[in-house]
Amino acid sequence: MLVALEGRLRATLWRLAREFAYLALLGTSYIPPCSLLRRRVARVVEPEFISFMAARIGGDVPDVYLNSALGMRLGGVPRCEILHDVSPELYQLCNAIRTRGYVPLYKAVHEVVVPLALSASVAGLEEGDILLASYRAAAGKGDLSAVLRYFDRWVAIGKFF
């Protein structure tokens, strides 16, 4: 179960990174119709992802591990309050999912993407670094050539449709 969950999380992070790289490459803020950015926050960043990252980051804290294990099994988010001491970014992401989970991701992108990327990086997933670099490039604050080195072919960027 954990391998499948980690695979889904990695695929979501890659897909978001590709979309931000695509937006940075075109230099536009127009979001394509079938983009992940048009979906609700809770559909893109599933609650199980937060539980999985919380278990990887704070697995040595018994309360965090127990709540995360239950969250992964039952499909929910662990208590956000216990995540504050473990990882402030994960706490911020948890609160963003609870309060803004029903809105499209493009409306909550500032509250969701950076904490998601930082939490994934702390959890040991290199896709978090790629997502953060792509987001910075799309926002005009990063180097686009550094982002494009992550992708094998140019075709891979446009495959998110």
Coordinates of C-alpha atoms in Angstrom, one line a residue:
M1 CA 0.0 0.0 0.0
L2 CA 2.8 2.4 0.9
V3 CA 4.6 1.8 -2.4
A4 CA 1.4 2.6 -4.4
L5 CA 0.7 5.7 -2.3
E6 CA 4.3 6.9 -2.8
G7 CA 4.0 6.3 -6.5
R8 CA 0.8 8.3 -6.7
L9 CA 2.4 11.1 -4.7
R10 CA 5.4 11.2 -7.0
A11 CA 3.2 11.2 -10.1
T12 CA 1.2 14.1 -8.8
L13 CA 4.3 16.1 -7.9
W14 CA 5.8 15.4 -11.4
R15 CA 2.6 16.4 -13.1
L16 CA 2.3 19.7 -11.2
A17 CA 6.0 20.4 -12.0
R18 CA 5.4 19.8 -15.7
E19 CA 2.4 22.1 -15.7
F20 CA 4.4 24.9 -14.0
A21 CA 7.3 24.3 -16.4
Y22 CA 4.9 24.5 -19.3
L23 CA 3.5 27.8 -18.0
A24 CA 7.0 29.2 -17.5
L25 CA 8.1 28.0 -20.9
L26 CA 5.2 29.7 -22.7
G27 CA 5.4 32.7 -20.4
T28 CA 1.7 32.8 -19.8
S29 CA -0.7 32.5 -16.9
Y30 CA -3.4 30.9 -19.1
I31 CA -4.3 27.5 -17.5
P32 CA -5.2 24.8 -20.0
P33 CA -8.7 23.3 -19.6
C34 CA -7.6 19.8 -18.5
S35 CA -5.0 21.1 -16.1
L36 CA -4.5 19.9 -12.5
L37 CA -4.7 23.5 -11.5
R38 CA -8.4 23.6 -12.5
R39 CA -9.2 20.7 -10.1
R40 CA -10.2 21.1 -6.5
V41 CA -7.3 21.2 -4.0
A42 CA -8.5 18.1 -2.2
R43 CA -8.7 16.1 -5.4
V44 CA -5.1 17.0 -6.4
V45 CA -3.4 16.8 -3.0
E46 CA -5.2 13.8 -1.5
P47 CA -5.4 13.6 2.3
E48 CA -3.5 10.3 2.1
F49 CA -0.5 12.2 0.7
I50 CA -0.3 14.4 3.9
S51 CA -0.6 11.3 6.1
F52 CA 2.2 9.6 4.1
M53 CA 4.5 12.6 4.3
A54 CA 3.7 13.0 8.0
A55 CA 4.7 9.4 8.7
R56 CA 8.0 9.8 6.8
I57 CA 8.9 13.1 8.4
G58 CA 7.7 12.5 12.0
G59 CA 7.7 8.8 12.2
D60 CA 9.6 8.7 15.4
V61 CA 6.9 10.7 17.3
P62 CA 4.3 8.1 18.4
D63 CA 1.2 10.3 18.1
V64 CA 2.2 11.5 14.6
Y65 CA 2.9 8.0 13.4
L66 CA -0.4 6.6 14.8
N67 CA -2.5 9.4 13.3
S68 CA -0.7 9.2 10.0
A69 CA -1.1 5.4 9.8
L70 CA -4.8 5.7 10.5
G71 CA -5.0 8.5 7.9
M72 CA -3.3 6.4 5.2
R73 CA -5.6 3.4 6.0
L74 CA -8.9 5.4 6.3
G75 CA -8.1 8.1 3.7
G76 CA -8.0 11.1 5.9
V77 CA -5.7 13.9 7.2
P78 CA -4.0 13.5 10.5
R79 CA -4.8 16.1 13.2
C80 CA -3.2 19.3 12.0
E81 CA -2.2 20.4 15.5
I82 CA 0.2 17.5 16.0
L83 CA 2.0 18.4 12.8
H84 CA 3.0 21.9 13.9
D85 CA 6.0 20.7 16.0
V86 CA 7.0 18.1 13.4
S87 CA 7.0 20.3 10.2
P88 CA 5.5 23.8 9.9
E89 CA 5.1 23.4 6.2
L90 CA 3.2 20.2 6.6
Y91 CA 1.0 22.0 9.2
Q92 CA 0.4 24.8 6.8
L93 CA -0.5 22.3 4.0
C94 CA -2.9 20.4 6.3
N95 CA -4.7 23.6 7.2
A96 CA -4.9 24.7 3.6
I97 CA -6.5 21.4 2.6
R98 CA -9.0 21.7 5.4
T99 CA -10.0 25.3 4.8
R100 CA -9.5 25.6 1.0
G101 CA -10.0 22.0 -0.2
Y102 CA -13.1 22.8 -2.2
V103 CA -11.6 25.6 -4.3
P104 CA -9.7 25.1 -7.6
L105 CA -6.0 24.7 -7.1
Y106 CA -5.2 27.9 -9.1
K107 CA -7.0 30.0 -6.5
A108 CA -5.0 28.5 -3.6
V109 CA -1.7 27.9 -5.4
H110 CA 0.3 30.1 -3.1
E111 CA -1.0 28.4 0.0
V112 CA -0.6 24.8 -1.3
V113 CA 2.2 24.4 -3.8
V114 CA 5.1 25.8 -1.7
P115 CA 4.3 23.8 1.5
L116 CA 3.6 20.7 -0.6
A117 CA 7.0 21.0 -2.4
L118 CA 8.9 21.7 0.9
S119 CA 7.2 18.9 2.7
A120 CA 7.9 16.5 -0.1
S121 CA 11.6 17.5 -0.1
V122 CA 11.8 17.0 3.7
A123 CA 10.1 13.6 3.3
G124 CA 13.0 12.6 0.9
L125 CA 11.2 13.0 -2.4
E126 CA 13.3 14.8 -5.0
E127 CA 10.2 15.7 -6.9
G128 CA 9.5 18.3 -4.3
D129 CA 12.6 20.2 -5.4
I130 CA 11.6 19.9 -9.0
L131 CA 8.1 21.2 -8.2
L132 CA 9.5 24.2 -6.2
A133 CA 11.9 25.1 -9.1
S134 CA 9.1 24.9 -11.6
Y135 CA 6.8 27.0 -9.5
R136 CA 9.5 29.6 -9.1
A137 CA 10.1 29.7 -12.8
A138 CA 6.4 30.0 -13.6
A139 CA 6.2 32.9 -11.1
G140 CA 9.1 34.6 -12.8
K141 CA 11.5 34.2 -9.8
G142 CA 13.5 31.3 -11.0
D143 CA 15.7 30.1 -13.9
L144 CA 13.8 28.3 -16.6
S145 CA 16.9 26.5 -17.9
A146 CA 17.5 25.0 -14.5
V147 CA 13.9 23.6 -14.6
L148 CA 14.2 22.2 -18.1
R149 CA 17.2 20.1 -17.2
Y150 CA 14.9 18.0 -15.1
F151 CA 13.0 16.8 -18.1
D152 CA 14.3 14.2 -20.6
R153 CA 12.5 15.6 -23.6
W154 CA 10.5 18.6 -24.5
V155 CA 7.6 16.4 -25.3
A156 CA 7.4 15.3 -21.6
I157 CA 6.4 18.8 -20.6
G158 CA 3.3 18.9 -22.7
K159 CA 2.0 15.5 -21.7
F160 CA -0.2 16.7 -18.9
F161 CA -3.2 17.3 -21.0

